[in-house]
Amino acid sequence: GDQLVALAMLLARAADAKSAHGLIREILGPKAYENRFAQTCGSLFRFNPRNVTGSYNLDLSHTGDSLLLRRLLHICAQQKRDRLTAGIKSDCSQRGDGEIWRNVQLDGRPFQLKSNTVGIPPRGLLRMDCATMVRPPAGSKPLAQQEFTAFLEKFESEFSHSVLDQFLSWLQWAVTQDSLYVSSSQLREILQIIPKSLAHDGSNARIEVFVICWSRVVDEERLHAALKLFVDVELEQIRSRIGSLNVFNPFAPDGAYRLDLSIHEDRLLGKCLLQLAVEEDGENIVDELLNGRDFSSPLEWLDEGMPVPSFEKIEIPHVIVSKESPELIWSFKYVTPIGPNPQSRKRISQDILGWILGPDFDIGKAIRSKKREPKTWKEGDNFKK
């Protein structure tokens, strides 16, 4: 027992988890490694610290799950330090605090988890999603066609001969090879191998593959090529798990949105889309609802800030809600009826999302520009106050 716990602690702290697994397997032997050690580790056994994006269900009274949470705290703190050192100011986190986790609940209730937490709860079921802040390095290239064909063949083989959980575990490790990056069109090809109806833990298995591969995509401006495979309800799951800002493509913003204005990232996304609507031709925000009622967003939201729900009057922009209906949900569709504003979309991608667009970036390939016409009115001129 003590040896297994000590080896689990070694795995949790290992800089190279794959090598640590090999060493521990050698020490214990295959049978003990795959049975007793796997049980001791719990969720830690299949955890890949090089690809933290995913969903977590952690029993904090379990040694391995508790060690995994501590490792995630360390990874998040390191990512925050690295971003600070690099001077990266964009923040696509759910709460605007630079943390990689989102939708955190402890025993079914919202829970504030901070990377600088000294102590963690000794027990309880912690559920959360994580989305890494680390993107592919500048200049990263997708797999060459021959390499990609070989990867697809391996992908299909693993998918055909493994149970789904084992396949997804394999994929977690396979996509973090040093040279393995993919384009959005390649990700689309990968997703199309998975049957659309295949389910995994209540969600589409394609969603699981998308979540695992997302951090390896090099051309975020074309991510819509892969996202087009999903229907609206599936897109909502992806946005919830990875983040509405992380999958938002300002070069292809058209679509349906459901924004919870109590959440930082949704308010920021709403502001981006409202600003874009002002700067682009035509009526761009349509079919608006606020808490299920017809609504027209006012320009004051741009000048004063997006509102938050509140039970009472406060100094910052807000909308009064009741305890019976505490949410503030803004839903709408964004459309481009006339033509996009390429420079506005580029500015959002760089200033808000933190995208690094190289000198060879072709904005014409990212969006199909039409001739822009002078706008004689501004979004919000005839909006309700």
PDB file of C-alpha atoms in Angstrom, residues 137-385:
ATOM      1  CA  PRO A 137       3.759  27.832 -30.767  1.00  0.00           C
ATOM      2  CA  ALA A 138       3.953  30.471 -33.494  1.00  0.00           C
ATOM      3  CA  GLY A 139       4.955  28.885 -36.784  1.00  0.00           C
ATOM      4  CA  SER A 140       3.608  25.423 -35.910  1.00  0.00           C
ATOM      5  CA  LYS A 141       2.669  23.445 -39.010  1.00  0.00           C
ATOM      6  CA  PRO A 142      -0.031  20.789 -39.369  1.00  0.00           C
ATOM      7  CA  LEU A 143       0.913  17.244 -40.237  1.00  0.00           C
ATOM      8  CA  ALA A 144       2.125  16.788 -43.801  1.00  0.00           C
ATOM      9  CA  GLN A 145      -0.265  14.766 -45.946  1.00  0.00           C
ATOM     10  CA  GLN A 146       1.723  11.518 -45.707  1.00  0.00           C
ATOM     11  CA  GLU A 147       2.024  11.813 -41.922  1.00  0.00           C
ATOM     12  CA  PHE A 148      -1.643  12.708 -41.589  1.00  0.00           C
ATOM     13  CA  THR A 149      -2.703   9.719 -43.680  1.00  0.00           C
ATOM     14  CA  ALA A 150      -0.640   7.448 -41.402  1.00  0.00           C
ATOM     15  CA  PHE A 151      -2.225   9.051 -38.312  1.00  0.00           C
ATOM     16  CA  LEU A 152      -5.729   8.561 -39.734  1.00  0.00           C
ATOM     17  CA  GLU A 153      -5.025   4.893 -40.357  1.00  0.00           C
ATOM     18  CA  LYS A 154      -3.811   4.463 -36.774  1.00  0.00           C
ATOM     19  CA  PHE A 155      -6.799   6.459 -35.507  1.00  0.00           C
ATOM     20  CA  GLU A 156      -9.256   4.232 -37.377  1.00  0.00           C
ATOM     21  CA  SER A 157      -7.490   1.074 -36.192  1.00  0.00           C
ATOM     22  CA  GLU A 158      -7.530   2.136 -32.527  1.00  0.00           C
ATOM     23  CA  PHE A 159     -11.148   3.233 -32.798  1.00  0.00           C
ATOM     24  CA  SER A 160     -12.210  -0.073 -34.383  1.00  0.00           C
ATOM     25  CA  HIS A 161     -10.380  -2.363 -31.954  1.00  0.00           C
ATOM     26  CA  SER A 162     -10.739  -0.578 -28.601  1.00  0.00           C
ATOM     27  CA  VAL A 163     -13.597   0.184 -26.251  1.00  0.00           C
ATOM     28  CA  LEU A 164     -14.398   3.883 -26.332  1.00  0.00           C
ATOM     29  CA  ASP A 165     -12.746   4.836 -23.023  1.00  0.00           C
ATOM     30  CA  GLN A 166      -9.508   3.097 -24.010  1.00  0.00           C
ATOM     31  CA  PHE A 167      -9.596   4.741 -27.432  1.00  0.00           C
ATOM     32  CA  LEU A 168     -10.037   8.219 -25.950  1.00  0.00           C
ATOM     33  CA  SER A 169      -7.195   7.545 -23.504  1.00  0.00           C
ATOM     34  CA  TRP A 170      -4.965   6.543 -26.431  1.00  0.00           C
ATOM     35  CA  LEU A 171      -5.938   9.704 -28.294  1.00  0.00           C
ATOM     36  CA  GLN A 172      -5.094  11.888 -25.271  1.00  0.00           C
ATOM     37  CA  TRP A 173      -1.496  10.700 -25.485  1.00  0.00           C
ATOM     38  CA  ALA A 174      -1.260  10.391 -29.279  1.00  0.00           C
ATOM     39  CA  VAL A 175      -2.061  14.036 -29.993  1.00  0.00           C
ATOM     40  CA  THR A 176       0.638  15.356 -27.655  1.00  0.00           C
ATOM     41  CA  GLN A 177       3.547  14.041 -29.678  1.00  0.00           C
ATOM     42  CA  ASP A 178       5.914  16.963 -30.219  1.00  0.00           C
ATOM     43  CA  SER A 179       5.313  17.313 -33.943  1.00  0.00           C
ATOM     44  CA  LEU A 180       1.609  16.487 -34.017  1.00  0.00           C
ATOM     45  CA  TYR A 181      -0.432  19.535 -34.892  1.00  0.00           C
ATOM     46  CA  VAL A 182      -3.437  19.558 -37.176  1.00  0.00           C
ATOM     47  CA  SER A 183      -5.314  22.009 -39.338  1.00  0.00           C
ATOM     48  CA  SER A 184      -9.036  22.623 -38.921  1.00  0.00           C
ATOM     49  CA  SER A 185      -9.753  20.703 -42.115  1.00  0.00           C
ATOM     50  CA  GLN A 186      -7.707  17.765 -40.816  1.00  0.00           C
ATOM     51  CA  LEU A 187      -9.648  17.849 -37.555  1.00  0.00           C
ATOM     52  CA  ARG A 188     -12.832  17.709 -39.609  1.00  0.00           C
ATOM     53  CA  GLU A 189     -11.575  14.554 -41.337  1.00  0.00           C
ATOM     54  CA  ILE A 190     -10.733  13.015 -37.973  1.00  0.00           C
ATOM     55  CA  LEU A 191     -14.186  13.787 -36.581  1.00  0.00           C
ATOM     56  CA  GLN A 192     -15.957  12.303 -39.591  1.00  0.00           C
ATOM     57  CA  ILE A 193     -14.525   8.882 -38.740  1.00  0.00           C
ATOM     58  CA  ILE A 194     -16.578   8.851 -35.523  1.00  0.00           C
ATOM     59  CA  PRO A 195     -20.248   7.862 -36.045  1.00  0.00           C
ATOM     60  CA  LYS A 196     -22.427  10.868 -35.349  1.00  0.00           C
ATOM     61  CA  SER A 197     -24.746   8.905 -33.070  1.00  0.00           C
ATOM     62  CA  LEU A 198     -22.011   7.379 -30.878  1.00  0.00           C
ATOM     63  CA  ALA A 199     -22.457   8.562 -27.277  1.00  0.00           C
ATOM     64  CA  HIS A 200     -20.005   8.863 -24.396  1.00  0.00           C
ATOM     65  CA  ASP A 201     -21.022   9.737 -20.830  1.00  0.00           C
ATOM     66  CA  GLY A 202     -24.095  11.604 -22.021  1.00  0.00           C
ATOM     67  CA  SER A 203     -22.441  13.522 -24.852  1.00  0.00           C
ATOM     68  CA  ASN A 204     -21.585  12.902 -28.469  1.00  0.00           C
ATOM     69  CA  ALA A 205     -18.319  10.961 -28.846  1.00  0.00           C
ATOM     70  CA  ARG A 206     -17.342  13.404 -31.595  1.00  0.00           C
ATOM     71  CA  ILE A 207     -17.412  16.121 -28.947  1.00  0.00           C
ATOM     72  CA  GLU A 208     -14.912  14.145 -26.860  1.00  0.00           C
ATOM     73  CA  VAL A 209     -12.557  13.843 -29.837  1.00  0.00           C
ATOM     74  CA  PHE A 210     -12.938  17.558 -30.619  1.00  0.00           C
ATOM     75  CA  VAL A 211     -12.140  18.519 -27.001  1.00  0.00           C
ATOM     76  CA  ILE A 212      -9.030  16.315 -26.969  1.00  0.00           C
ATOM     77  CA  CYS A 213      -7.717  17.622 -30.314  1.00  0.00           C
ATOM     78  CA  TRP A 214      -8.689  21.298 -29.935  1.00  0.00           C
ATOM     79  CA  SER A 215      -5.412  22.470 -28.361  1.00  0.00           C
ATOM     80  CA  ARG A 216      -3.453  21.021 -31.311  1.00  0.00           C
ATOM     81  CA  VAL A 217      -5.229  23.060 -34.012  1.00  0.00           C
ATOM     82  CA  VAL A 218      -2.908  25.600 -35.649  1.00  0.00           C
ATOM     83  CA  ASP A 219      -5.421  27.666 -37.658  1.00  0.00           C
ATOM     84  CA  GLU A 220      -8.057  28.886 -35.235  1.00  0.00           C
ATOM     85  CA  GLU A 221      -9.387  31.285 -37.871  1.00  0.00           C
ATOM     86  CA  ARG A 222     -10.697  28.261 -39.791  1.00  0.00           C
ATOM     87  CA  LEU A 223     -11.986  26.243 -36.831  1.00  0.00           C
ATOM     88  CA  HIS A 224     -15.534  26.652 -38.160  1.00  0.00           C
ATOM     89  CA  ALA A 225     -14.627  24.023 -40.802  1.00  0.00           C
ATOM     90  CA  ALA A 226     -14.709  21.427 -38.006  1.00  0.00           C
ATOM     91  CA  LEU A 227     -17.467  23.038 -35.936  1.00  0.00           C
ATOM     92  CA  LYS A 228     -19.869  22.849 -38.879  1.00  0.00           C
ATOM     93  CA  LEU A 229     -20.225  19.128 -38.147  1.00  0.00           C
ATOM     94  CA  PHE A 230     -22.094  19.920 -34.919  1.00  0.00           C
ATOM     95  CA  VAL A 231     -25.696  21.043 -34.427  1.00  0.00           C
ATOM     96  CA  ASP A 232     -26.563  23.931 -32.106  1.00  0.00           C
ATOM     97  CA  VAL A 233     -27.107  21.813 -28.973  1.00  0.00           C
ATOM     98  CA  GLU A 234     -23.718  20.149 -29.494  1.00  0.00           C
ATOM     99  CA  LEU A 235     -22.038  23.518 -30.045  1.00  0.00           C
ATOM    100  CA  GLU A 236     -23.461  24.644 -26.698  1.00  0.00           C
ATOM    101  CA  GLN A 237     -21.800  21.639 -25.039  1.00  0.00           C
ATOM    102  CA  ILE A 238     -18.472  22.480 -26.682  1.00  0.00           C
ATOM    103  CA  ARG A 239     -18.707  26.137 -25.664  1.00  0.00           C
ATOM    104  CA  SER A 240     -19.532  25.126 -22.105  1.00  0.00           C
ATOM    105  CA  ARG A 241     -16.626  22.688 -21.838  1.00  0.00           C
ATOM    106  CA  ILE A 242     -13.887  24.597 -23.685  1.00  0.00           C
ATOM    107  CA  GLY A 243     -15.191  28.142 -23.360  1.00  0.00           C
ATOM    108  CA  SER A 244     -17.265  30.425 -25.538  1.00  0.00           C
ATOM    109  CA  LEU A 245     -14.256  32.662 -26.207  1.00  0.00           C
ATOM    110  CA  ASN A 246     -11.922  29.743 -26.917  1.00  0.00           C
ATOM    111  CA  VAL A 247     -14.082  28.479 -29.775  1.00  0.00           C
ATOM    112  CA  PHE A 248     -15.291  31.884 -30.981  1.00  0.00           C
ATOM    113  CA  ASN A 249     -14.078  32.725 -34.459  1.00  0.00           C
ATOM    114  CA  PRO A 250     -14.487  36.439 -35.256  1.00  0.00           C
ATOM    115  CA  PHE A 251     -13.791  35.676 -38.920  1.00  0.00           C
ATOM    116  CA  ALA A 252     -16.879  33.420 -38.989  1.00  0.00           C
ATOM    117  CA  PRO A 253     -19.174  34.732 -36.227  1.00  0.00           C
ATOM    118  CA  ASP A 254     -22.532  33.875 -37.815  1.00  0.00           C
ATOM    119  CA  GLY A 255     -24.676  31.554 -35.738  1.00  0.00           C
ATOM    120  CA  ALA A 256     -26.818  31.213 -32.646  1.00  0.00           C
ATOM    121  CA  TYR A 257     -25.628  32.377 -29.224  1.00  0.00           C
ATOM    122  CA  ARG A 258     -26.903  31.860 -25.702  1.00  0.00           C
ATOM    123  CA  LEU A 259     -24.894  34.030 -23.320  1.00  0.00           C
ATOM    124  CA  ASP A 260     -25.113  33.927 -19.534  1.00  0.00           C
ATOM    125  CA  LEU A 261     -24.354  37.519 -18.538  1.00  0.00           C
ATOM    126  CA  SER A 262     -23.378  36.467 -15.021  1.00  0.00           C
ATOM    127  CA  ILE A 263     -20.244  34.938 -16.548  1.00  0.00           C
ATOM    128  CA  HIS A 264     -17.244  37.066 -17.528  1.00  0.00           C
ATOM    129  CA  GLU A 265     -16.430  35.291 -20.804  1.00  0.00           C
ATOM    130  CA  ASP A 266     -20.035  35.506 -22.046  1.00  0.00           C
ATOM    131  CA  ARG A 267     -20.203  39.227 -21.284  1.00  0.00           C
ATOM    132  CA  LEU A 268     -16.925  39.769 -23.141  1.00  0.00           C
ATOM    133  CA  LEU A 269     -18.137  37.723 -26.112  1.00  0.00           C
ATOM    134  CA  GLY A 270     -21.408  39.644 -26.145  1.00  0.00           C
ATOM    135  CA  LYS A 271     -19.517  42.936 -26.175  1.00  0.00           C
ATOM    136  CA  CYS A 272     -17.360  41.717 -29.095  1.00  0.00           C
ATOM    137  CA  LEU A 273     -20.413  40.777 -31.133  1.00  0.00           C
ATOM    138  CA  LEU A 274     -22.272  43.987 -30.306  1.00  0.00           C
ATOM    139  CA  GLN A 275     -19.226  46.058 -31.299  1.00  0.00           C
ATOM    140  CA  LEU A 276     -18.929  44.061 -34.510  1.00  0.00           C
ATOM    141  CA  ALA A 277     -22.611  44.653 -35.249  1.00  0.00           C
ATOM    142  CA  VAL A 278     -22.058  48.425 -34.967  1.00  0.00           C
ATOM    143  CA  GLU A 279     -19.087  48.306 -37.341  1.00  0.00           C
ATOM    144  CA  GLU A 280     -20.591  45.984 -39.971  1.00  0.00           C
ATOM    145  CA  ASP A 281     -23.267  46.706 -42.567  1.00  0.00           C
ATOM    146  CA  GLY A 282     -26.875  45.685 -42.137  1.00  0.00           C
ATOM    147  CA  GLU A 283     -28.807  44.352 -39.167  1.00  0.00           C
ATOM    148  CA  ASN A 284     -26.503  41.763 -37.686  1.00  0.00           C
ATOM    149  CA  ILE A 285     -28.029  40.798 -34.316  1.00  0.00           C
ATOM    150  CA  VAL A 286     -31.465  39.271 -34.818  1.00  0.00           C
ATOM    151  CA  ASP A 287     -34.019  37.143 -32.971  1.00  0.00           C
ATOM    152  CA  GLU A 288     -32.960  38.615 -29.637  1.00  0.00           C
ATOM    153  CA  LEU A 289     -34.347  37.392 -26.345  1.00  0.00           C
ATOM    154  CA  LEU A 290     -33.473  38.393 -22.792  1.00  0.00           C
ATOM    155  CA  ASN A 291     -34.611  35.741 -20.338  1.00  0.00           C
ATOM    156  CA  GLY A 292     -36.956  34.414 -23.008  1.00  0.00           C
ATOM    157  CA  ARG A 293     -38.607  37.751 -23.817  1.00  0.00           C
ATOM    158  CA  ASP A 294     -38.299  39.860 -26.954  1.00  0.00           C
ATOM    159  CA  PHE A 295     -35.446  42.296 -26.584  1.00  0.00           C
ATOM    160  CA  SER A 296     -33.305  44.835 -28.434  1.00  0.00           C
ATOM    161  CA  SER A 297     -29.799  45.387 -27.067  1.00  0.00           C
ATOM    162  CA  PRO A 298     -28.997  49.067 -26.393  1.00  0.00           C
ATOM    163  CA  LEU A 299     -25.759  50.775 -27.401  1.00  0.00           C
ATOM    164  CA  GLU A 300     -25.311  51.738 -23.756  1.00  0.00           C
ATOM    165  CA  TRP A 301     -24.052  48.198 -23.275  1.00  0.00           C
ATOM    166  CA  LEU A 302     -20.977  49.188 -25.263  1.00  0.00           C
ATOM    167  CA  ASP A 303     -20.422  52.537 -23.585  1.00  0.00           C
ATOM    168  CA  GLU A 304     -21.189  51.549 -19.989  1.00  0.00           C
ATOM    169  CA  GLY A 305     -20.373  47.844 -20.025  1.00  0.00           C
ATOM    170  CA  MET A 306     -22.364  44.636 -20.294  1.00  0.00           C
ATOM    171  CA  PRO A 307     -24.778  44.229 -17.375  1.00  0.00           C
ATOM    172  CA  VAL A 308     -24.702  41.563 -14.706  1.00  0.00           C
ATOM    173  CA  PRO A 309     -27.736  40.086 -12.924  1.00  0.00           C
ATOM    174  CA  SER A 310     -28.350  41.465  -9.456  1.00  0.00           C
ATOM    175  CA  PHE A 311     -31.027  41.170  -6.784  1.00  0.00           C
ATOM    176  CA  GLU A 312     -30.603  44.855  -5.902  1.00  0.00           C
ATOM    177  CA  LYS A 313     -29.255  48.098  -7.309  1.00  0.00           C
ATOM    178  CA  ILE A 314     -25.457  48.203  -7.571  1.00  0.00           C
ATOM    179  CA  GLU A 315     -22.959  50.711  -8.976  1.00  0.00           C
ATOM    180  CA  ILE A 316     -21.952  48.706 -12.073  1.00  0.00           C
ATOM    181  CA  PRO A 317     -24.336  48.097 -15.021  1.00  0.00           C
ATOM    182  CA  HIS A 318     -26.922  45.515 -13.983  1.00  0.00           C
ATOM    183  CA  VAL A 319     -30.373  44.099 -14.523  1.00  0.00           C
ATOM    184  CA  ILE A 320     -32.555  43.340 -11.510  1.00  0.00           C
ATOM    185  CA  VAL A 321     -33.490  39.658 -11.291  1.00  0.00           C
ATOM    186  CA  SER A 322     -35.517  37.650  -8.783  1.00  0.00           C
ATOM    187  CA  LYS A 323     -34.580  34.663  -6.663  1.00  0.00           C
ATOM    188  CA  GLU A 324     -37.129  32.660  -8.654  1.00  0.00           C
ATOM    189  CA  SER A 325     -35.385  33.615 -11.938  1.00  0.00           C
ATOM    190  CA  PRO A 326     -31.801  34.591 -11.030  1.00  0.00           C
ATOM    191  CA  GLU A 327     -30.280  34.131 -14.496  1.00  0.00           C
ATOM    192  CA  LEU A 328     -29.705  36.799 -17.131  1.00  0.00           C
ATOM    193  CA  ILE A 329     -29.605  34.974 -20.470  1.00  0.00           C
ATOM    194  CA  TRP A 330     -29.136  36.927 -23.708  1.00  0.00           C
ATOM    195  CA  SER A 331     -29.827  34.789 -26.775  1.00  0.00           C
ATOM    196  CA  PHE A 332     -29.700  35.855 -30.416  1.00  0.00           C
ATOM    197  CA  LYS A 333     -28.364  35.059 -33.846  1.00  0.00           C
ATOM    198  CA  TYR A 334     -25.492  36.903 -35.484  1.00  0.00           C
ATOM    199  CA  VAL A 335     -25.756  37.224 -39.259  1.00  0.00           C
ATOM    200  CA  THR A 336     -23.719  38.983 -41.935  1.00  0.00           C
ATOM    201  CA  PRO A 337     -26.390  40.119 -44.439  1.00  0.00           C
ATOM    202  CA  ILE A 338     -24.208  42.475 -46.502  1.00  0.00           C
ATOM    203  CA  GLY A 339     -20.498  42.209 -45.861  1.00  0.00           C
ATOM    204  CA  PRO A 340     -17.938  41.718 -43.084  1.00  0.00           C
ATOM    205  CA  ASN A 341     -15.538  44.301 -41.731  1.00  0.00           C
ATOM    206  CA  PRO A 342     -12.220  42.429 -42.017  1.00  0.00           C
ATOM    207  CA  GLN A 343     -10.206  44.824 -39.882  1.00  0.00           C
ATOM    208  CA  SER A 344     -12.732  44.793 -37.035  1.00  0.00           C
ATOM    209  CA  ARG A 345     -12.716  41.011 -37.017  1.00  0.00           C
ATOM    210  CA  LYS A 346      -8.932  40.920 -37.112  1.00  0.00           C
ATOM    211  CA  ARG A 347      -8.722  43.361 -34.191  1.00  0.00           C
ATOM    212  CA  ILE A 348     -10.974  41.165 -32.033  1.00  0.00           C
ATOM    213  CA  SER A 349      -8.912  38.079 -32.864  1.00  0.00           C
ATOM    214  CA  GLN A 350      -5.701  39.777 -31.762  1.00  0.00           C
ATOM    215  CA  ASP A 351      -6.733  42.130 -28.939  1.00  0.00           C
ATOM    216  CA  ILE A 352      -9.405  40.017 -27.241  1.00  0.00           C
ATOM    217  CA  LEU A 353      -8.575  36.433 -28.140  1.00  0.00           C
ATOM    218  CA  GLY A 354      -4.813  36.857 -28.239  1.00  0.00           C
ATOM    219  CA  TRP A 355      -4.341  35.201 -31.615  1.00  0.00           C
ATOM    220  CA  ILE A 356      -0.918  35.620 -33.179  1.00  0.00           C
ATOM    221  CA  LEU A 357      -1.414  36.172 -36.897  1.00  0.00           C
ATOM    222  CA  GLY A 358       1.832  35.786 -38.791  1.00  0.00           C
ATOM    223  CA  PRO A 359       3.004  38.036 -41.631  1.00  0.00           C
ATOM    224  CA  ASP A 360       1.703  35.514 -44.167  1.00  0.00           C
ATOM    225  CA  PHE A 361      -1.827  35.597 -42.718  1.00  0.00           C
ATOM    226  CA  ASP A 362      -4.318  36.121 -45.538  1.00  0.00           C
ATOM    227  CA  ILE A 363      -7.448  37.759 -44.217  1.00  0.00           C
ATOM    228  CA  GLY A 364      -9.150  37.090 -47.549  1.00  0.00           C
ATOM    229  CA  LYS A 365      -8.868  33.347 -46.955  1.00  0.00           C
ATOM    230  CA  ALA A 366     -10.234  33.686 -43.427  1.00  0.00           C
ATOM    231  CA  ILE A 367     -13.384  35.451 -44.634  1.00  0.00           C
ATOM    232  CA  ARG A 368     -14.992  36.122 -47.951  1.00  0.00           C
ATOM    233  CA  SER A 369     -15.181  39.897 -48.116  1.00  0.00           C
ATOM    234  CA  LYS A 370     -17.849  41.696 -50.059  1.00  0.00           C
ATOM    235  CA  LYS A 371     -17.773  45.310 -51.098  1.00  0.00           C
ATOM    236  CA  ARG A 372     -18.737  47.342 -48.057  1.00  0.00           C
ATOM    237  CA  GLU A 373     -21.398  50.006 -48.323  1.00  0.00           C
ATOM    238  CA  PRO A 374     -21.705  53.099 -46.134  1.00  0.00           C
ATOM    239  CA  LYS A 375     -23.881  52.492 -43.114  1.00  0.00           C
ATOM    240  CA  THR A 376     -26.459  55.218 -42.647  1.00  0.00           C
ATOM    241  CA  TRP A 377     -27.550  54.086 -39.197  1.00  0.00           C
ATOM    242  CA  LYS A 378     -25.954  52.447 -36.213  1.00  0.00           C
ATOM    243  CA  GLU A 379     -27.010  49.280 -34.451  1.00  0.00           C
ATOM    244  CA  GLY A 380     -29.116  50.376 -31.517  1.00  0.00           C
ATOM    245  CA  ASP A 381     -30.525  53.606 -32.983  1.00  0.00           C
ATOM    246  CA  ASN A 382     -34.040  52.211 -32.810  1.00  0.00           C
ATOM    247  CA  PHE A 383     -33.455  49.883 -29.885  1.00  0.00           C
ATOM    248  CA  LYS A 384     -35.473  49.911 -26.696  1.00  0.00           C
ATOM    249  CA  LYS A 385     -33.772  51.423 -23.694  1.00  0.00           C
TER     250      LYS A 385
END
